[in-house]
Amino acid sequence: MLDSSSDLRTVATTIAAGAVVMGYYYAKKKSDNRRPPVVPYIIPWLGSAITLGKDPDAFFQDARAKYGDIFTVKAAGMRSTYVTSAAAISAIYRDSKSFVFTPTRLEHGVKIFDMPRSIVYNDYTKETLFPMRHRILAPSNVAPMVDALIMHA
């Protein structure tokens, strides 16, 4: 048991500080209504990683049913927004002024493909290669590429 008032103050201060931190965390988590809804999670850094890892198909079906066609998932320290509707994906591709993909593509080149930053952030890469890749991977071109892949596989 606690022997002195000093110990009691230390415990009370620790509990109060923990309550303030948790209150700030949950208020921040729900503060921006302009963004897609975030699939709820309990453990801050881990997020939905465990649930997502167990059965990804069920996770995404459940998230789409509860939160709509566009939602955000936090897992393993990363925050990812998913668009699960073909109509919404087409609208995003058509509205290239509101949805800029270049920063994401650049970071994927560095983080996923381990490309040197000096190459990825080069003007030629940003101004020539990424726009060319965007045209090649446009929704109207994907089906013929998949058909060709199936024929040659």
mmCIF file with all atom_site columns, C-alpha atoms in Angstrom:
data_model
loop_
_atom_site.group_PDB
_atom_site.id
_atom_site.type_symbol
_atom_site.label_atom_id
_atom_site.label_alt_id
_atom_site.label_comp_id
_atom_site.label_asym_id
_atom_site.label_entity_id
_atom_site.label_seq_id
_atom_site.pdbx_PDB_ins_code
_atom_site.Cartn_x
_atom_site.Cartn_y
_atom_site.Cartn_z
_atom_site.occupancy
_atom_site.B_iso_or_equiv
_atom_site.pdbx_formal_charge
_atom_site.auth_seq_id
_atom_site.auth_comp_id
_atom_site.auth_asym_id
_atom_site.auth_atom_id
_atom_site.pdbx_PDB_model_num
ATOM 1   C CA . MET A 1 1   ? 0.000   0.000   0.000   1.00 0.00 ? 1   MET A CA 1
ATOM 2   C CA . LEU A 1 2   ? 1.060   3.614   -0.360  1.00 0.00 ? 2   LEU A CA 1
ATOM 3   C CA . ASP A 1 3   ? 3.004   4.924   2.643   1.00 0.00 ? 3   ASP A CA 1
ATOM 4   C CA . SER A 1 4   ? 3.285   8.625   1.994   1.00 0.00 ? 4   SER A CA 1
ATOM 5   C CA . SER A 1 5   ? 1.396   11.465  0.396   1.00 0.00 ? 5   SER A CA 1
ATOM 6   C CA . SER A 1 6   ? 4.293   11.816  -2.070  1.00 0.00 ? 6   SER A CA 1
ATOM 7   C CA . ASP A 1 7   ? 3.594   8.327   -3.453  1.00 0.00 ? 7   ASP A CA 1
ATOM 8   C CA . LEU A 1 8   ? -0.105  9.156   -3.683  1.00 0.00 ? 8   LEU A CA 1
ATOM 9   C CA . ARG A 1 9   ? 0.612   12.360  -5.617  1.00 0.00 ? 9   ARG A CA 1
ATOM 10  C CA . THR A 1 10  ? 2.905   10.466  -8.008  1.00 0.00 ? 10  THR A CA 1
ATOM 11  C CA . VAL A 1 11  ? 0.222   7.865   -8.740  1.00 0.00 ? 11  VAL A CA 1
ATOM 12  C CA . ALA A 1 12  ? -2.477  10.539  -9.170  1.00 0.00 ? 12  ALA A CA 1
ATOM 13  C CA . THR A 1 13  ? -0.256  12.560  -11.508 1.00 0.00 ? 13  THR A CA 1
ATOM 14  C CA . THR A 1 14  ? 0.555   9.479   -13.564 1.00 0.00 ? 14  THR A CA 1
ATOM 15  C CA . ILE A 1 15  ? -3.123  8.554   -13.898 1.00 0.00 ? 15  ILE A CA 1
ATOM 16  C CA . ALA A 1 16  ? -4.080  12.125  -14.811 1.00 0.00 ? 16  ALA A CA 1
ATOM 17  C CA . ALA A 1 17  ? -1.315  12.339  -17.430 1.00 0.00 ? 17  ALA A CA 1
ATOM 18  C CA . GLY A 1 18  ? -2.412  9.005   -18.909 1.00 0.00 ? 18  GLY A CA 1
ATOM 19  C CA . ALA A 1 19  ? -6.021  10.200  -19.092 1.00 0.00 ? 19  ALA A CA 1
ATOM 20  C CA . VAL A 1 20  ? -4.971  13.416  -20.857 1.00 0.00 ? 20  VAL A CA 1
ATOM 21  C CA . VAL A 1 21  ? -2.849  11.512  -23.384 1.00 0.00 ? 21  VAL A CA 1
ATOM 22  C CA . MET A 1 22  ? -5.644  9.006   -24.106 1.00 0.00 ? 22  MET A CA 1
ATOM 23  C CA . GLY A 1 23  ? -8.218  11.808  -24.400 1.00 0.00 ? 23  GLY A CA 1
ATOM 24  C CA . TYR A 1 24  ? -6.011  13.698  -26.851 1.00 0.00 ? 24  TYR A CA 1
ATOM 25  C CA . TYR A 1 25  ? -5.368  10.530  -28.868 1.00 0.00 ? 25  TYR A CA 1
ATOM 26  C CA . TYR A 1 26  ? -9.060  9.653   -29.245 1.00 0.00 ? 26  TYR A CA 1
ATOM 27  C CA . ALA A 1 27  ? -10.099 13.268  -29.931 1.00 0.00 ? 27  ALA A CA 1
ATOM 28  C CA . LYS A 1 28  ? -7.468  13.544  -32.666 1.00 0.00 ? 28  LYS A CA 1
ATOM 29  C CA . LYS A 1 29  ? -8.507  10.191  -34.118 1.00 0.00 ? 29  LYS A CA 1
ATOM 30  C CA . LYS A 1 30  ? -12.104 11.386  -34.680 1.00 0.00 ? 30  LYS A CA 1
ATOM 31  C CA . SER A 1 31  ? -11.531 15.087  -35.431 1.00 0.00 ? 31  SER A CA 1
ATOM 32  C CA . ASP A 1 32  ? -11.568 15.439  -39.248 1.00 0.00 ? 32  ASP A CA 1
ATOM 33  C CA . ASN A 1 33  ? -14.939 14.727  -40.872 1.00 0.00 ? 33  ASN A CA 1
ATOM 34  C CA . ARG A 1 34  ? -13.691 15.638  -44.377 1.00 0.00 ? 34  ARG A CA 1
ATOM 35  C CA . ARG A 1 35  ? -11.540 12.531  -44.559 1.00 0.00 ? 35  ARG A CA 1
ATOM 36  C CA . PRO A 1 36  ? -12.772 8.996   -45.246 1.00 0.00 ? 36  PRO A CA 1
ATOM 37  C CA . PRO A 1 37  ? -13.800 7.076   -42.135 1.00 0.00 ? 37  PRO A CA 1
ATOM 38  C CA . VAL A 1 38  ? -11.072 5.152   -40.333 1.00 0.00 ? 38  VAL A CA 1
ATOM 39  C CA . VAL A 1 39  ? -11.694 1.490   -39.539 1.00 0.00 ? 39  VAL A CA 1
ATOM 40  C CA . PRO A 1 40  ? -11.568 1.436   -35.716 1.00 0.00 ? 40  PRO A CA 1
ATOM 41  C CA . TYR A 1 41  ? -8.701  -0.238  -33.906 1.00 0.00 ? 41  TYR A CA 1
ATOM 42  C CA . ILE A 1 42  ? -7.548  -0.602  -30.314 1.00 0.00 ? 42  ILE A CA 1
ATOM 43  C CA . ILE A 1 43  ? -3.746  -0.735  -30.327 1.00 0.00 ? 43  ILE A CA 1
ATOM 44  C CA . PRO A 1 44  ? -2.399  2.587   -31.701 1.00 0.00 ? 44  PRO A CA 1
ATOM 45  C CA . TRP A 1 45  ? 0.638   1.605   -33.799 1.00 0.00 ? 45  TRP A CA 1
ATOM 46  C CA . LEU A 1 46  ? -0.526  -1.894  -34.689 1.00 0.00 ? 46  LEU A CA 1
ATOM 47  C CA . GLY A 1 47  ? -3.983  -0.722  -35.754 1.00 0.00 ? 47  GLY A CA 1
ATOM 48  C CA . SER A 1 48  ? -5.941  -3.252  -37.821 1.00 0.00 ? 48  SER A CA 1
ATOM 49  C CA . ALA A 1 49  ? -2.893  -5.325  -38.808 1.00 0.00 ? 49  ALA A CA 1
ATOM 50  C CA . ILE A 1 50  ? -3.895  -8.465  -36.892 1.00 0.00 ? 50  ILE A CA 1
ATOM 51  C CA . THR A 1 51  ? -7.507  -8.485  -38.123 1.00 0.00 ? 51  THR A CA 1
ATOM 52  C CA . LEU A 1 52  ? -6.390  -7.682  -41.647 1.00 0.00 ? 52  LEU A CA 1
ATOM 53  C CA . GLY A 1 53  ? -3.752  -10.415 -41.560 1.00 0.00 ? 53  GLY A CA 1
ATOM 54  C CA . LYS A 1 54  ? -6.168  -13.132 -40.417 1.00 0.00 ? 54  LYS A CA 1
ATOM 55  C CA . ASP A 1 55  ? -8.607  -12.799 -43.327 1.00 0.00 ? 55  ASP A CA 1
ATOM 56  C CA . PRO A 1 56  ? -8.028  -9.853  -45.673 1.00 0.00 ? 56  PRO A CA 1
ATOM 57  C CA . ASP A 1 57  ? -11.058 -10.616 -47.877 1.00 0.00 ? 57  ASP A CA 1
ATOM 58  C CA . ALA A 1 58  ? -13.449 -10.681 -44.921 1.00 0.00 ? 58  ALA A CA 1
ATOM 59  C CA . PHE A 1 59  ? -11.795 -7.574  -43.455 1.00 0.00 ? 59  PHE A CA 1
ATOM 60  C CA . PHE A 1 60  ? -12.329 -5.530  -46.630 1.00 0.00 ? 60  PHE A CA 1
ATOM 61  C CA . GLN A 1 61  ? -15.875 -6.827  -47.194 1.00 0.00 ? 61  GLN A CA 1
ATOM 62  C CA . ASP A 1 62  ? -16.799 -5.924  -43.630 1.00 0.00 ? 62  ASP A CA 1
ATOM 63  C CA . ALA A 1 63  ? -15.114 -2.504  -43.846 1.00 0.00 ? 63  ALA A CA 1
ATOM 64  C CA . ARG A 1 64  ? -16.892 -1.708  -47.121 1.00 0.00 ? 64  ARG A CA 1
ATOM 65  C CA . ALA A 1 65  ? -20.264 -2.761  -45.671 1.00 0.00 ? 65  ALA A CA 1
ATOM 66  C CA . LYS A 1 66  ? -19.771 -0.628  -42.537 1.00 0.00 ? 66  LYS A CA 1
ATOM 67  C CA . TYR A 1 67  ? -17.907 2.437   -43.863 1.00 0.00 ? 67  TYR A CA 1
ATOM 68  C CA . GLY A 1 68  ? -18.773 2.671   -47.559 1.00 0.00 ? 68  GLY A CA 1
ATOM 69  C CA . ASP A 1 69  ? -16.722 2.498   -50.733 1.00 0.00 ? 69  ASP A CA 1
ATOM 70  C CA . ILE A 1 70  ? -13.867 4.667   -49.437 1.00 0.00 ? 70  ILE A CA 1
ATOM 71  C CA . PHE A 1 71  ? -12.280 4.103   -46.027 1.00 0.00 ? 71  PHE A CA 1
ATOM 72  C CA . THR A 1 72  ? -8.931  4.338   -44.272 1.00 0.00 ? 72  THR A CA 1
ATOM 73  C CA . VAL A 1 73  ? -7.068  1.523   -42.537 1.00 0.00 ? 73  VAL A CA 1
ATOM 74  C CA . LYS A 1 74  ? -4.259  2.012   -40.055 1.00 0.00 ? 74  LYS A CA 1
ATOM 75  C CA . ALA A 1 75  ? -1.990  -1.033  -39.813 1.00 0.00 ? 75  ALA A CA 1
ATOM 76  C CA . ALA A 1 76  ? 1.608   -1.459  -38.664 1.00 0.00 ? 76  ALA A CA 1
ATOM 77  C CA . GLY A 1 77  ? 2.155   2.290   -38.380 1.00 0.00 ? 77  GLY A CA 1
ATOM 78  C CA . MET A 1 78  ? 0.927   3.029   -41.896 1.00 0.00 ? 78  MET A CA 1
ATOM 79  C CA . ARG A 1 79  ? -2.284  4.776   -42.833 1.00 0.00 ? 79  ARG A CA 1
ATOM 80  C CA . SER A 1 80  ? -3.788  3.658   -46.172 1.00 0.00 ? 80  SER A CA 1
ATOM 81  C CA . THR A 1 81  ? -7.000  4.808   -47.812 1.00 0.00 ? 81  THR A CA 1
ATOM 82  C CA . TYR A 1 82  ? -8.836  2.269   -49.968 1.00 0.00 ? 82  TYR A CA 1
ATOM 83  C CA . VAL A 1 83  ? -11.262 2.976   -52.806 1.00 0.00 ? 83  VAL A CA 1
ATOM 84  C CA . THR A 1 84  ? -13.388 -0.119  -53.412 1.00 0.00 ? 84  THR A CA 1
ATOM 85  C CA . SER A 1 85  ? -15.816 1.106   -56.060 1.00 0.00 ? 85  SER A CA 1
ATOM 86  C CA . ALA A 1 86  ? -15.084 1.015   -59.791 1.00 0.00 ? 86  ALA A CA 1
ATOM 87  C CA . ALA A 1 87  ? -17.108 4.207   -60.284 1.00 0.00 ? 87  ALA A CA 1
ATOM 88  C CA . ALA A 1 88  ? -15.115 6.045   -57.595 1.00 0.00 ? 88  ALA A CA 1
ATOM 89  C CA . ILE A 1 89  ? -11.815 4.813   -59.042 1.00 0.00 ? 89  ILE A CA 1
ATOM 90  C CA . SER A 1 90  ? -12.829 6.099   -62.489 1.00 0.00 ? 90  SER A CA 1
ATOM 91  C CA . ALA A 1 91  ? -13.851 9.451   -60.995 1.00 0.00 ? 91  ALA A CA 1
ATOM 92  C CA . ILE A 1 92  ? -10.470 9.739   -59.272 1.00 0.00 ? 92  ILE A CA 1
ATOM 93  C CA . TYR A 1 93  ? -8.610  9.016   -62.508 1.00 0.00 ? 93  TYR A CA 1
ATOM 94  C CA . ARG A 1 94  ? -10.674 11.646  -64.330 1.00 0.00 ? 94  ARG A CA 1
ATOM 95  C CA . ASP A 1 95  ? -10.078 14.317  -61.658 1.00 0.00 ? 95  ASP A CA 1
ATOM 96  C CA . SER A 1 96  ? -6.303  14.455  -61.879 1.00 0.00 ? 96  SER A CA 1
ATOM 97  C CA . LYS A 1 97  ? -6.178  18.027  -60.530 1.00 0.00 ? 97  LYS A CA 1
ATOM 98  C CA . SER A 1 98  ? -7.668  17.037  -57.158 1.00 0.00 ? 98  SER A CA 1
ATOM 99  C CA . PHE A 1 99  ? -5.927  13.674  -56.870 1.00 0.00 ? 99  PHE A CA 1
ATOM 100 C CA . VAL A 1 100 ? -2.182  13.958  -57.375 1.00 0.00 ? 100 VAL A CA 1
ATOM 101 C CA . PHE A 1 101 ? -0.398  10.605  -57.431 1.00 0.00 ? 101 PHE A CA 1
ATOM 102 C CA . THR A 1 102 ? 3.187   11.681  -58.093 1.00 0.00 ? 102 THR A CA 1
ATOM 103 C CA . PRO A 1 103 ? 4.281   12.041  -54.426 1.00 0.00 ? 103 PRO A CA 1
ATOM 104 C CA . THR A 1 104 ? 2.912   8.577   -53.645 1.00 0.00 ? 104 THR A CA 1
ATOM 105 C CA . ARG A 1 105 ? 4.595   7.055   -56.693 1.00 0.00 ? 105 ARG A CA 1
ATOM 106 C CA . LEU A 1 106 ? 7.905   8.636   -55.783 1.00 0.00 ? 106 LEU A CA 1
ATOM 107 C CA . GLU A 1 107 ? 7.801   7.275   -52.242 1.00 0.00 ? 107 GLU A CA 1
ATOM 108 C CA . HIS A 1 108 ? 6.777   3.816   -53.493 1.00 0.00 ? 108 HIS A CA 1
ATOM 109 C CA . GLY A 1 109 ? 9.794   3.829   -55.794 1.00 0.00 ? 109 GLY A CA 1
ATOM 110 C CA . VAL A 1 110 ? 12.056  4.500   -52.827 1.00 0.00 ? 110 VAL A CA 1
ATOM 111 C CA . LYS A 1 111 ? 10.387  2.377   -50.134 1.00 0.00 ? 111 LYS A CA 1
ATOM 112 C CA . ILE A 1 112 ? 9.027   -0.601  -52.065 1.00 0.00 ? 112 ILE A CA 1
ATOM 113 C CA . PHE A 1 113 ? 11.449  -0.924  -54.967 1.00 0.00 ? 113 PHE A CA 1
ATOM 114 C CA . ASP A 1 114 ? 14.522  0.340   -53.079 1.00 0.00 ? 114 ASP A CA 1
ATOM 115 C CA . MET A 1 115 ? 15.359  2.822   -55.833 1.00 0.00 ? 115 MET A CA 1
ATOM 116 C CA . PRO A 1 116 ? 17.877  5.537   -54.945 1.00 0.00 ? 116 PRO A CA 1
ATOM 117 C CA . ARG A 1 117 ? 16.275  8.902   -54.126 1.00 0.00 ? 117 ARG A CA 1
ATOM 118 C CA . SER A 1 118 ? 18.607  10.612  -56.594 1.00 0.00 ? 118 SER A CA 1
ATOM 119 C CA . ILE A 1 119 ? 16.986  8.643   -59.422 1.00 0.00 ? 119 ILE A CA 1
ATOM 120 C CA . VAL A 1 120 ? 13.406  8.690   -58.168 1.00 0.00 ? 120 VAL A CA 1
ATOM 121 C CA . TYR A 1 121 ? 13.325  12.437  -57.475 1.00 0.00 ? 121 TYR A CA 1
ATOM 122 C CA . ASN A 1 122 ? 15.108  13.295  -60.731 1.00 0.00 ? 122 ASN A CA 1
ATOM 123 C CA . ASP A 1 123 ? 13.205  15.757  -62.979 1.00 0.00 ? 123 ASP A CA 1
ATOM 124 C CA . TYR A 1 124 ? 13.227  13.280  -65.893 1.00 0.00 ? 124 TYR A CA 1
ATOM 125 C CA . THR A 1 125 ? 11.566  10.625  -63.737 1.00 0.00 ? 125 THR A CA 1
ATOM 126 C CA . LYS A 1 126 ? 8.881   13.005  -62.489 1.00 0.00 ? 126 LYS A CA 1
ATOM 127 C CA . GLU A 1 127 ? 8.200   14.797  -65.772 1.00 0.00 ? 127 GLU A CA 1
ATOM 128 C CA . THR A 1 128 ? 8.582   11.951  -68.309 1.00 0.00 ? 128 THR A CA 1
ATOM 129 C CA . LEU A 1 129 ? 8.565   8.446   -66.850 1.00 0.00 ? 129 LEU A CA 1
ATOM 130 C CA . PHE A 1 130 ? 5.686   8.766   -64.365 1.00 0.00 ? 130 PHE A CA 1
ATOM 131 C CA . PRO A 1 131 ? 3.271   10.449  -66.813 1.00 0.00 ? 131 PRO A CA 1
ATOM 132 C CA . MET A 1 132 ? 4.136   7.748   -69.397 1.00 0.00 ? 132 MET A CA 1
ATOM 133 C CA . ARG A 1 133 ? 3.462   4.986   -66.859 1.00 0.00 ? 133 ARG A CA 1
ATOM 134 C CA . HIS A 1 134 ? 0.187   6.691   -65.920 1.00 0.00 ? 134 HIS A CA 1
ATOM 135 C CA . ARG A 1 135 ? -0.964  6.605   -69.563 1.00 0.00 ? 135 ARG A CA 1
ATOM 136 C CA . ILE A 1 136 ? 0.094   2.980   -69.988 1.00 0.00 ? 136 ILE A CA 1
ATOM 137 C CA . LEU A 1 137 ? -1.727  1.869   -66.810 1.00 0.00 ? 137 LEU A CA 1
ATOM 138 C CA . ALA A 1 138 ? -4.904  3.851   -67.502 1.00 0.00 ? 138 ALA A CA 1
ATOM 139 C CA . PRO A 1 139 ? -8.056  1.786   -66.794 1.00 0.00 ? 139 PRO A CA 1
ATOM 140 C CA . SER A 1 140 ? -8.813  1.452   -70.510 1.00 0.00 ? 140 SER A CA 1
ATOM 141 C CA . ASN A 1 141 ? -5.419  -0.217  -71.080 1.00 0.00 ? 141 ASN A CA 1
ATOM 142 C CA . VAL A 1 142 ? -5.440  -2.683  -68.188 1.00 0.00 ? 142 VAL A CA 1
ATOM 143 C CA . ALA A 1 143 ? -7.897  -5.213  -69.667 1.00 0.00 ? 143 ALA A CA 1
ATOM 144 C CA . PRO A 1 144 ? -5.917  -5.694  -72.925 1.00 0.00 ? 144 PRO A CA 1
ATOM 145 C CA . MET A 1 145 ? -2.705  -6.126  -70.895 1.00 0.00 ? 145 MET A CA 1
ATOM 146 C CA . VAL A 1 146 ? -4.332  -8.758  -68.676 1.00 0.00 ? 146 VAL A CA 1
ATOM 147 C CA . ASP A 1 147 ? -5.697  -10.570 -71.760 1.00 0.00 ? 147 ASP A CA 1
ATOM 148 C CA . ALA A 1 148 ? -2.229  -10.580 -73.342 1.00 0.00 ? 148 ALA A CA 1
ATOM 149 C CA . LEU A 1 149 ? -0.714  -11.884 -70.115 1.00 0.00 ? 149 LEU A CA 1
ATOM 150 C CA . ILE A 1 150 ? -3.268  -14.714 -69.932 1.00 0.00 ? 150 ILE A CA 1
ATOM 151 C CA . MET A 1 151 ? -2.635  -15.692 -73.557 1.00 0.00 ? 151 MET A CA 1
ATOM 152 C CA . HIS A 1 152 ? 1.139   -15.898 -73.011 1.00 0.00 ? 152 HIS A CA 1
ATOM 153 C CA . ALA A 1 153 ? 1.117   -17.496 -69.575 1.00 0.00 ? 153 ALA A CA 1
#
